Amino acid sequence: MKHFSNEVEAANGLFEAYKTLKGEISKVVVGQDDVVRLLLTSVFCQGHCLLVGVPGLAKTLLIKTMASALHLNFNRIQFTPDLMPSDIIGAETLDKDRNFKFIKGPVFANIILADEINRTPPKTQAALLESMQEYSVTTGGHNYPLEKPFFVLATQNPIEQEGTYPLPEAQLDRFMFNVLLDYPEYQQELDIVKNTTTDEQVEVKPVLTGEEIVYFQHLVRQVPIADNVVEYAVDLVHKTRPNTERASQVANDYLEWGAGPRASQYLVVGAKCNALLNGKYSPDIEDVQAVAKPTLRHRLVRNFKAEAEGMTIDKIIDALI
């Protein structure tokens, strides 16, 4: 691991590493710059991501490529209605000497892609969410710590809702960001088709090790932040809570439920990281606004009036900002 003499040098090191990471990922993944920025932000903030997009938008490819560029172990778990908690965390089995031995499940990796997390029953979803919160797995009375860095990226298909078990709001709150993945633009799709219909293999070079990522995660939290920026973030979250003292008119009109304190924490730490990734040493209000949508999107519940008038969550957040 490269050693830095002071925080400023370390901040510059993260900025340079981020630029190199983007370059390596773009060798394989065309476009999706905003999605890549938010995924890397959540990695450096020790957060987890919920990615919502229709099938075929290279979600798995993106995460695999990111894992290669970050030099981390990667496991993909396909969530199905018959998936059991032991299929994720592992199980105790008898060895040849008739002693119990714990066989680790796929959750024991640095990056987990939980594909179509809303396809599996709540009991199995909860097994993954415990590891996200505690960074450990408990089974058979024993606790097994997970290796850090540990990052869960869960995907949801927004169009096919038959036979799904949507995540409850309390569990959605565990995710730092809710990132929307959209269709590529025409020129981008042309490039994708040209790149993927040949036999040429692109090699992604590792940029950061796990040890360096953990170091940068601590660095992000040490970034100084002005009181007025923290106040702006907390005020923004308070504005989302209908029928409270600081509620905005938009929240009173269109929201059933607002965001909790975890949203304020993620807005501040996300703003710190966003500043570093843009070459700044301290965040301002624009950095809070840059992470507001993915942070608040899954924490606000619309009321009937909002649905009837076609007020989307993103429109409501725009109005709040």
mmCIF file of C-alpha atoms in Angstrom:
data_model
loop_
_atom_site.group_PDB
_atom_site.id
_atom_site.type_symbol
_atom_site.label_atom_id
_atom_site.label_comp_id
_atom_site.label_asym_id
_atom_site.label_seq_id
_atom_site.Cartn_x
_atom_site.Cartn_y
_atom_site.Cartn_z
ATOM 1 C CA MET A 1 0.000 0.000 0.000
ATOM 2 C CA LYS A 2 1.195 3.500 -0.881
ATOM 3 C CA HIS A 3 1.843 5.668 2.177
ATOM 4 C CA PHE A 4 0.841 9.333 2.227
ATOM 5 C CA SER A 5 2.627 11.951 4.335
ATOM 6 C CA ASN A 6 -0.546 13.968 5.129
ATOM 7 C CA GLU A 7 -4.311 14.162 4.532
ATOM 8 C CA VAL A 8 -3.996 16.548 1.570
ATOM 9 C CA GLU A 9 -1.663 14.141 -0.220
ATOM 10 C CA ALA A 10 -4.044 11.272 0.587
ATOM 11 C CA ALA A 11 -7.015 13.264 -0.772
ATOM 12 C CA ASN A 12 -5.075 13.896 -3.996
ATOM 13 C CA GLY A 13 -4.250 10.177 -4.108
ATOM 14 C CA LEU A 14 -7.963 9.275 -3.918
ATOM 15 C CA PHE A 15 -8.804 11.803 -6.659
ATOM 16 C CA GLU A 16 -6.140 10.325 -8.981
ATOM 17 C CA ALA A 17 -7.196 6.736 -8.160
ATOM 18 C CA TYR A 18 -10.829 7.637 -8.936
ATOM 19 C CA LYS A 19 -9.869 9.028 -12.370
ATOM 20 C CA THR A 20 -7.868 5.855 -13.124
ATOM 21 C CA LEU A 21 -10.742 3.647 -11.902
ATOM 22 C CA LYS A 22 -13.205 5.427 -14.205
ATOM 23 C CA GLY A 23 -10.811 4.904 -17.109
ATOM 24 C CA GLU A 24 -10.430 1.175 -16.435
ATOM 25 C CA ILE A 25 -14.208 0.640 -16.015
ATOM 26 C CA SER A 26 -14.967 2.586 -19.215
ATOM 27 C CA LYS A 27 -12.822 0.094 -21.187
ATOM 28 C CA VAL A 28 -15.650 -2.414 -20.667
ATOM 29 C CA VAL A 29 -18.739 -0.409 -19.666
ATOM 30 C CA VAL A 30 -19.847 2.272 -22.139
ATOM 31 C CA GLY A 31 -21.513 5.374 -20.642
ATOM 32 C CA GLN A 32 -23.213 5.106 -17.207
ATOM 33 C CA ASP A 33 -20.764 7.715 -15.811
ATOM 34 C CA ASP A 34 -23.200 8.893 -13.113
ATOM 35 C CA VAL A 35 -23.925 5.308 -12.030
ATOM 36 C CA VAL A 36 -20.178 4.522 -11.794
ATOM 37 C CA ARG A 37 -19.604 7.702 -9.727
ATOM 38 C CA LEU A 38 -22.396 6.809 -7.287
ATOM 39 C CA LEU A 39 -21.285 3.171 -6.953
ATOM 40 C CA LEU A 40 -17.701 4.196 -6.182
ATOM 41 C CA THR A 41 -18.974 6.904 -3.790
ATOM 42 C CA SER A 42 -20.928 4.298 -1.821
ATOM 43 C CA VAL A 43 -17.877 1.974 -1.731
ATOM 44 C CA PHE A 44 -15.676 4.759 -0.288
ATOM 45 C CA CYS A 45 -18.459 5.708 2.179
ATOM 46 C CA GLN A 46 -18.840 2.106 3.476
ATOM 47 C CA GLY A 47 -22.400 2.109 2.152
ATOM 48 C CA HIS A 48 -24.469 -0.315 0.072
ATOM 49 C CA CYS A 49 -26.381 0.322 -3.136
ATOM 50 C CA LEU A 50 -29.763 -0.610 -4.557
ATOM 51 C CA LEU A 51 -29.701 -0.545 -8.368
ATOM 52 C CA VAL A 52 -33.040 -0.345 -10.171
ATOM 53 C CA GLY A 53 -33.151 -1.033 -13.899
ATOM 54 C CA VAL A 54 -34.698 -3.261 -16.543
ATOM 55 C CA PRO A 55 -32.833 -6.483 -17.532
ATOM 56 C CA GLY A 56 -29.989 -6.293 -20.020
ATOM 57 C CA LEU A 57 -28.451 -2.961 -18.948
ATOM 58 C CA ALA A 58 -25.084 -4.562 -17.968
ATOM 59 C CA LYS A 59 -25.606 -4.413 -14.194
ATOM 60 C CA THR A 60 -23.645 -7.650 -13.611
ATOM 61 C CA LEU A 61 -20.921 -6.637 -16.080
ATOM 62 C CA LEU A 62 -20.553 -3.253 -14.363
ATOM 63 C CA ILE A 63 -20.126 -4.813 -10.906
ATOM 64 C CA LYS A 64 -17.745 -7.515 -12.171
ATOM 65 C CA THR A 65 -15.631 -4.853 -13.892
ATOM 66 C CA MET A 66 -15.643 -2.667 -10.779
ATOM 67 C CA ALA A 67 -14.551 -5.646 -8.637
ATOM 68 C CA SER A 68 -11.651 -6.331 -11.043
ATOM 69 C CA ALA A 69 -10.553 -2.676 -11.033
ATOM 70 C CA LEU A 70 -10.717 -2.639 -7.216
ATOM 71 C CA HIS A 71 -8.886 -6.003 -6.993
ATOM 72 C CA LEU A 72 -11.629 -7.510 -4.788
ATOM 73 C CA ASN A 73 -13.406 -10.872 -4.540
ATOM 74 C CA PHE A 74 -16.796 -10.863 -6.263
ATOM 75 C CA ASN A 75 -19.795 -13.183 -5.843
ATOM 76 C CA ARG A 76 -23.145 -13.030 -7.585
ATOM 77 C CA ILE A 77 -26.226 -14.456 -5.857
ATOM 78 C CA GLN A 78 -29.298 -14.961 -8.029
ATOM 79 C CA PHE A 79 -32.287 -14.446 -5.730
ATOM 80 C CA THR A 80 -35.176 -16.829 -6.407
ATOM 81 C CA PRO A 81 -38.374 -17.677 -4.458
ATOM 82 C CA ASP A 82 -36.843 -20.968 -3.207
ATOM 83 C CA LEU A 83 -33.521 -19.460 -2.008
ATOM 84 C CA MET A 84 -32.797 -20.254 1.657
ATOM 85 C CA PRO A 85 -30.767 -18.167 4.163
ATOM 86 C CA SER A 86 -28.167 -20.967 4.291
ATOM 87 C CA ASP A 87 -27.681 -20.587 0.500
ATOM 88 C CA ILE A 88 -26.350 -17.069 1.237
ATOM 89 C CA ILE A 89 -24.496 -17.287 4.554
ATOM 90 C CA GLY A 90 -23.454 -20.952 4.490
ATOM 91 C CA ALA A 91 -24.272 -23.896 6.741
ATOM 92 C CA GLU A 92 -22.771 -26.311 9.250
ATOM 93 C CA THR A 93 -22.178 -29.821 7.920
ATOM 94 C CA LEU A 94 -20.647 -33.011 9.339
ATOM 95 C CA ASP A 95 -17.106 -33.758 8.157
ATOM 96 C CA LYS A 96 -15.650 -37.263 7.775
ATOM 97 C CA ASP A 97 -14.773 -37.342 11.510
ATOM 98 C CA ARG A 98 -18.413 -36.550 12.347
ATOM 99 C CA ASN A 99 -17.544 -33.056 13.624
ATOM 100 C CA PHE A 100 -19.551 -30.002 12.664
ATOM 101 C CA LYS A 101 -17.761 -27.771 10.173
ATOM 102 C CA PHE A 102 -18.993 -24.407 8.847
ATOM 103 C CA ILE A 103 -18.981 -24.149 5.050
ATOM 104 C CA LYS A 104 -18.949 -20.474 4.096
ATOM 105 C CA GLY A 105 -21.613 -19.230 1.689
ATOM 106 C CA PRO A 106 -21.241 -16.724 -1.164
ATOM 107 C CA VAL A 107 -21.729 -13.750 1.217
ATOM 108 C CA PHE A 108 -18.075 -14.225 2.238
ATOM 109 C CA ALA A 109 -16.641 -11.978 -0.474
ATOM 110 C CA ASN A 110 -15.768 -8.284 -0.776
ATOM 111 C CA ILE A 111 -18.423 -7.374 -3.352
ATOM 112 C CA ILE A 112 -21.807 -9.129 -3.463
ATOM 113 C CA LEU A 113 -24.248 -8.713 -6.317
ATOM 114 C CA ALA A 114 -27.686 -9.644 -4.961
ATOM 115 C CA ASP A 115 -29.514 -10.024 -8.258
ATOM 116 C CA GLU A 116 -33.287 -9.379 -8.117
ATOM 117 C CA ILE A 117 -33.403 -9.166 -4.310
ATOM 118 C CA ASN A 118 -37.200 -8.671 -4.433
ATOM 119 C CA ARG A 119 -37.673 -12.195 -5.864
ATOM 120 C CA THR A 120 -36.906 -13.930 -2.572
ATOM 121 C CA PRO A 121 -39.010 -14.172 0.648
ATOM 122 C CA PRO A 122 -38.369 -11.766 3.578
ATOM 123 C CA LYS A 123 -36.575 -14.426 5.690
ATOM 124 C CA THR A 124 -33.864 -14.808 3.036
ATOM 125 C CA GLN A 125 -33.667 -11.037 2.426
ATOM 126 C CA ALA A 126 -33.105 -10.580 6.184
ATOM 127 C CA ALA A 127 -30.104 -12.973 6.135
ATOM 128 C CA LEU A 128 -28.325 -10.664 3.682
ATOM 129 C CA LEU A 129 -29.409 -7.474 5.470
ATOM 130 C CA GLU A 130 -27.893 -8.684 8.774
ATOM 131 C CA SER A 131 -24.491 -9.071 7.120
ATOM 132 C CA MET A 132 -24.837 -5.580 5.570
ATOM 133 C CA GLN A 133 -25.524 -3.993 8.946
ATOM 134 C CA GLU A 134 -23.256 -6.020 11.253
ATOM 135 C CA TYR A 135 -20.448 -6.990 8.803
ATOM 136 C CA SER A 136 -20.687 -10.484 10.263
ATOM 137 C CA VAL A 137 -22.748 -13.672 10.041
ATOM 138 C CA THR A 138 -24.211 -15.568 13.010
ATOM 139 C CA THR A 139 -25.114 -19.238 12.627
ATOM 140 C CA GLY A 140 -25.185 -22.179 15.033
ATOM 141 C CA GLY A 141 -24.312 -19.901 17.951
ATOM 142 C CA HIS A 142 -21.049 -18.754 16.306
ATOM 143 C CA ASN A 143 -20.241 -15.335 14.858
ATOM 144 C CA TYR A 144 -18.133 -15.132 11.698
ATOM 145 C CA PRO A 145 -16.776 -11.682 10.734
ATOM 146 C CA LEU A 146 -16.828 -10.668 7.072
ATOM 147 C CA GLU A 147 -13.657 -9.421 5.418
ATOM 148 C CA LYS A 148 -13.568 -5.665 4.791
ATOM 149 C CA PRO A 149 -14.173 -3.875 2.511
ATOM 150 C CA PHE A 150 -17.657 -5.393 2.184
ATOM 151 C CA PHE A 151 -20.099 -3.941 -0.326
ATOM 152 C CA VAL A 152 -23.555 -5.201 -1.306
ATOM 153 C CA LEU A 153 -25.147 -4.150 -4.543
ATOM 154 C CA ALA A 154 -28.745 -5.339 -4.812
ATOM 155 C CA THR A 155 -30.714 -5.070 -8.060
ATOM 156 C CA GLN A 156 -34.449 -4.790 -8.598
ATOM 157 C CA ASN A 157 -36.401 -5.142 -11.818
ATOM 158 C CA PRO A 158 -38.973 -2.294 -11.893
ATOM 159 C CA ILE A 159 -41.275 -3.732 -14.562
ATOM 160 C CA GLU A 160 -41.842 -7.365 -13.638
ATOM 161 C CA GLN A 161 -43.588 -7.253 -10.263
ATOM 162 C CA GLU A 162 -45.460 -10.573 -10.366
ATOM 163 C CA GLY A 163 -44.126 -13.052 -7.798
ATOM 164 C CA THR A 164 -41.993 -10.472 -5.974
ATOM 165 C CA TYR A 165 -41.503 -9.589 -2.307
ATOM 166 C CA PRO A 166 -40.771 -5.833 -2.196
ATOM 167 C CA LEU A 167 -38.302 -4.755 0.483
ATOM 168 C CA PRO A 168 -40.003 -3.036 3.452
ATOM 169 C CA GLU A 169 -39.092 0.634 4.077
ATOM 170 C CA ALA A 170 -37.052 -0.259 7.190
ATOM 171 C CA GLN A 171 -34.883 -2.602 5.118
ATOM 172 C CA LEU A 172 -34.607 -0.199 2.189
ATOM 173 C CA ASP A 173 -33.184 2.294 4.704
ATOM 174 C CA ARG A 174 -30.091 0.069 5.087
ATOM 175 C CA PHE A 175 -29.027 1.009 1.552
ATOM 176 C CA MET A 176 -27.075 4.233 1.225
ATOM 177 C CA PHE A 177 -28.128 4.913 -2.373
ATOM 178 C CA ASN A 178 -30.967 3.954 -4.694
ATOM 179 C CA VAL A 179 -29.501 4.335 -8.192
ATOM 180 C CA LEU A 180 -31.668 4.308 -11.325
ATOM 181 C CA LEU A 181 -30.119 2.702 -14.392
ATOM 182 C CA ASP A 182 -31.547 3.987 -17.658
ATOM 183 C CA TYR A 183 -31.343 2.867 -21.283
ATOM 184 C CA PRO A 184 -28.152 3.930 -23.111
ATOM 185 C CA GLU A 185 -28.290 6.739 -25.657
ATOM 186 C CA TYR A 186 -28.246 5.873 -29.369
ATOM 187 C CA GLN A 187 -24.500 6.529 -29.897
ATOM 188 C CA GLN A 188 -23.617 4.664 -26.701
ATOM 189 C CA GLU A 189 -25.675 1.651 -27.803
ATOM 190 C CA LEU A 190 -23.855 1.659 -31.156
ATOM 191 C CA ASP A 191 -20.522 1.524 -29.282
ATOM 192 C CA ILE A 192 -21.823 -1.250 -26.979
ATOM 193 C CA VAL A 193 -22.916 -3.406 -29.935
ATOM 194 C CA LYS A 194 -19.595 -2.868 -31.762
ATOM 195 C CA ASN A 195 -17.565 -3.723 -28.636
ATOM 196 C CA THR A 196 -19.535 -6.802 -27.614
ATOM 197 C CA THR A 197 -20.030 -8.571 -30.948
ATOM 198 C CA THR A 198 -16.342 -9.339 -31.557
ATOM 199 C CA ASP A 199 -14.022 -11.921 -30.026
ATOM 200 C CA GLU A 200 -11.725 -9.313 -28.495
ATOM 201 C CA GLN A 201 -11.136 -9.531 -24.736
ATOM 202 C CA VAL A 202 -10.446 -6.328 -22.782
ATOM 203 C CA GLU A 203 -8.195 -6.599 -19.723
ATOM 204 C CA VAL A 204 -9.090 -4.455 -16.702
ATOM 205 C CA LYS A 205 -6.059 -3.584 -14.582
ATOM 206 C CA PRO A 206 -6.480 -3.499 -10.784
ATOM 207 C CA VAL A 207 -6.137 0.063 -9.435
ATOM 208 C CA LEU A 208 -6.691 -0.251 -5.657
ATOM 209 C CA THR A 209 -6.266 -3.072 -3.140
ATOM 210 C CA GLY A 210 -8.705 -3.865 -0.326
ATOM 211 C CA GLU A 211 -6.289 -2.334 2.220
ATOM 212 C CA GLU A 212 -6.144 0.942 0.245
ATOM 213 C CA ILE A 213 -9.954 1.077 -0.037
ATOM 214 C CA VAL A 214 -10.318 0.676 3.758
ATOM 215 C CA TYR A 215 -7.741 3.477 4.213
ATOM 216 C CA PHE A 216 -9.691 5.798 1.872
ATOM 217 C CA GLN A 217 -12.967 4.899 3.656
ATOM 218 C CA HIS A 218 -11.450 6.253 6.892
ATOM 219 C CA LEU A 219 -10.071 9.281 5.034
ATOM 220 C CA VAL A 220 -13.551 10.219 3.721
ATOM 221 C CA ARG A 221 -14.924 10.378 7.269
ATOM 222 C CA GLN A 222 -12.052 12.652 8.375
ATOM 223 C CA VAL A 223 -12.873 15.322 5.761
ATOM 224 C CA PRO A 224 -13.747 18.640 7.491
ATOM 225 C CA ILE A 225 -17.206 20.038 6.777
ATOM 226 C CA ALA A 226 -18.650 23.483 7.546
ATOM 227 C CA ASP A 227 -21.572 23.744 9.976
ATOM 228 C CA ASN A 228 -23.786 25.435 7.377
ATOM 229 C CA VAL A 229 -23.391 22.443 5.012
ATOM 230 C CA VAL A 230 -24.359 19.970 7.768
ATOM 231 C CA GLU A 231 -27.312 22.225 8.662
ATOM 232 C CA TYR A 232 -28.395 22.296 4.993
ATOM 233 C CA ALA A 233 -28.326 18.456 4.831
ATOM 234 C CA VAL A 234 -30.308 18.018 8.073
ATOM 235 C CA ASP A 235 -32.757 20.762 7.064
ATOM 236 C CA LEU A 236 -33.323 19.065 3.705
ATOM 237 C CA VAL A 237 -34.214 15.794 5.481
ATOM 238 C CA HIS A 238 -36.517 17.615 7.927
ATOM 239 C CA LYS A 239 -38.328 19.217 4.968
ATOM 240 C CA THR A 240 -39.343 15.717 3.803
ATOM 241 C CA ARG A 241 -41.304 14.928 6.986
ATOM 242 C CA PRO A 242 -44.959 15.905 6.446
ATOM 243 C CA ASN A 243 -46.889 17.713 9.176
ATOM 244 C CA THR A 244 -43.803 18.515 11.258
ATOM 245 C CA GLU A 245 -42.406 21.914 12.280
ATOM 246 C CA ARG A 246 -39.894 22.194 9.401
ATOM 247 C CA ALA A 247 -41.923 20.350 6.756
ATOM 248 C CA SER A 248 -42.096 21.933 3.307
ATOM 249 C CA GLN A 249 -45.415 22.504 1.549
ATOM 250 C CA VAL A 250 -44.391 19.903 -1.080
ATOM 251 C CA ALA A 251 -43.972 17.258 1.658
ATOM 252 C CA ASN A 252 -47.328 18.158 3.241
ATOM 253 C CA ASP A 253 -49.050 17.916 -0.145
ATOM 254 C CA TYR A 254 -47.417 14.833 -1.627
ATOM 255 C CA LEU A 255 -45.673 12.702 1.006
ATOM 256 C CA GLU A 256 -47.080 10.098 3.369
ATOM 257 C CA TRP A 257 -43.757 9.586 5.128
ATOM 258 C CA GLY A 258 -40.362 11.319 5.155
ATOM 259 C CA ALA A 259 -36.726 10.269 5.603
ATOM 260 C CA GLY A 260 -35.142 9.303 8.941
ATOM 261 C CA PRO A 261 -31.838 10.387 10.572
ATOM 262 C CA ARG A 262 -29.851 7.836 8.541
ATOM 263 C CA ALA A 263 -30.592 9.957 5.448
ATOM 264 C CA SER A 264 -28.911 12.984 7.112
ATOM 265 C CA GLN A 265 -25.840 10.866 7.945
ATOM 266 C CA TYR A 266 -25.549 9.527 4.396
ATOM 267 C CA LEU A 267 -26.067 13.000 2.864
ATOM 268 C CA VAL A 268 -23.128 14.351 4.893
ATOM 269 C CA VAL A 269 -20.724 11.432 4.339
ATOM 270 C CA GLY A 270 -21.779 11.236 0.658
ATOM 271 C CA ALA A 271 -21.089 14.972 0.245
ATOM 272 C CA LYS A 272 -17.623 14.514 1.799
ATOM 273 C CA CYS A 273 -16.789 11.746 -0.674
ATOM 274 C CA ASN A 274 -18.292 13.629 -3.628
ATOM 275 C CA ALA A 275 -16.027 16.594 -2.799
ATOM 276 C CA LEU A 276 -12.892 14.396 -2.742
ATOM 277 C CA LEU A 277 -13.827 12.709 -6.036
ATOM 278 C CA ASN A 278 -14.087 16.174 -7.598
ATOM 279 C CA GLY A 279 -10.665 17.251 -6.314
ATOM 280 C CA LYS A 280 -11.954 19.418 -3.421
ATOM 281 C CA TYR A 281 -10.824 19.174 0.210
ATOM 282 C CA SER A 282 -14.134 20.105 1.846
ATOM 283 C CA PRO A 283 -17.761 19.701 0.695
ATOM 284 C CA ASP A 284 -20.203 22.520 -0.009
ATOM 285 C CA ILE A 285 -23.991 22.608 -0.491
ATOM 286 C CA GLU A 286 -23.628 21.518 -4.149
ATOM 287 C CA ASP A 287 -22.021 18.256 -2.974
ATOM 288 C CA VAL A 288 -25.037 17.577 -0.729
ATOM 289 C CA GLN A 289 -27.353 18.246 -3.697
ATOM 290 C CA ALA A 290 -25.279 15.894 -5.900
ATOM 291 C CA VAL A 291 -26.095 12.921 -3.638
ATOM 292 C CA ALA A 292 -29.608 14.027 -2.542
ATOM 293 C CA LYS A 293 -31.655 12.065 -5.095
ATOM 294 C CA PRO A 294 -30.023 8.628 -4.661
ATOM 295 C CA THR A 295 -30.001 9.123 -0.861
ATOM 296 C CA LEU A 296 -33.646 10.202 -0.481
ATOM 297 C CA ARG A 297 -35.325 8.342 -3.368
ATOM 298 C CA HIS A 298 -36.039 5.105 -1.435
ATOM 299 C CA ARG A 299 -36.743 6.819 1.896
ATOM 300 C CA LEU A 300 -39.794 8.853 0.897
ATOM 301 C CA VAL A 301 -43.292 7.398 0.610
ATOM 302 C CA ARG A 302 -45.723 9.202 -1.716
ATOM 303 C CA ASN A 303 -49.371 9.675 -0.831
ATOM 304 C CA PHE A 304 -52.394 9.026 -3.057
ATOM 305 C CA LYS A 305 -52.506 12.653 -4.259
ATOM 306 C CA ALA A 306 -48.923 12.430 -5.580
ATOM 307 C CA GLU A 307 -49.712 9.215 -7.468
ATOM 308 C CA ALA A 308 -52.942 10.674 -8.876
ATOM 309 C CA GLU A 309 -51.179 13.841 -10.076
ATOM 310 C CA GLY A 310 -48.152 12.000 -11.473
ATOM 311 C CA MET A 311 -45.696 13.559 -9.001
ATOM 312 C CA THR A 312 -42.700 11.214 -9.037
ATOM 313 C CA ILE A 313 -40.287 10.960 -6.100
ATOM 314 C CA ASP A 314 -37.550 12.639 -8.189
ATOM 315 C CA LYS A 315 -39.849 15.607 -8.970
ATOM 316 C CA ILE A 316 -40.629 15.949 -5.251
ATOM 317 C CA ILE A 317 -36.892 15.899 -4.360
ATOM 318 C CA ASP A 318 -36.205 18.531 -7.060
ATOM 319 C CA ALA A 319 -38.874 20.741 -5.475
ATOM 320 C CA LEU A 320 -37.360 20.234 -2.008
ATOM 321 C CA ILE A 321 -33.859 21.126 -3.215
#
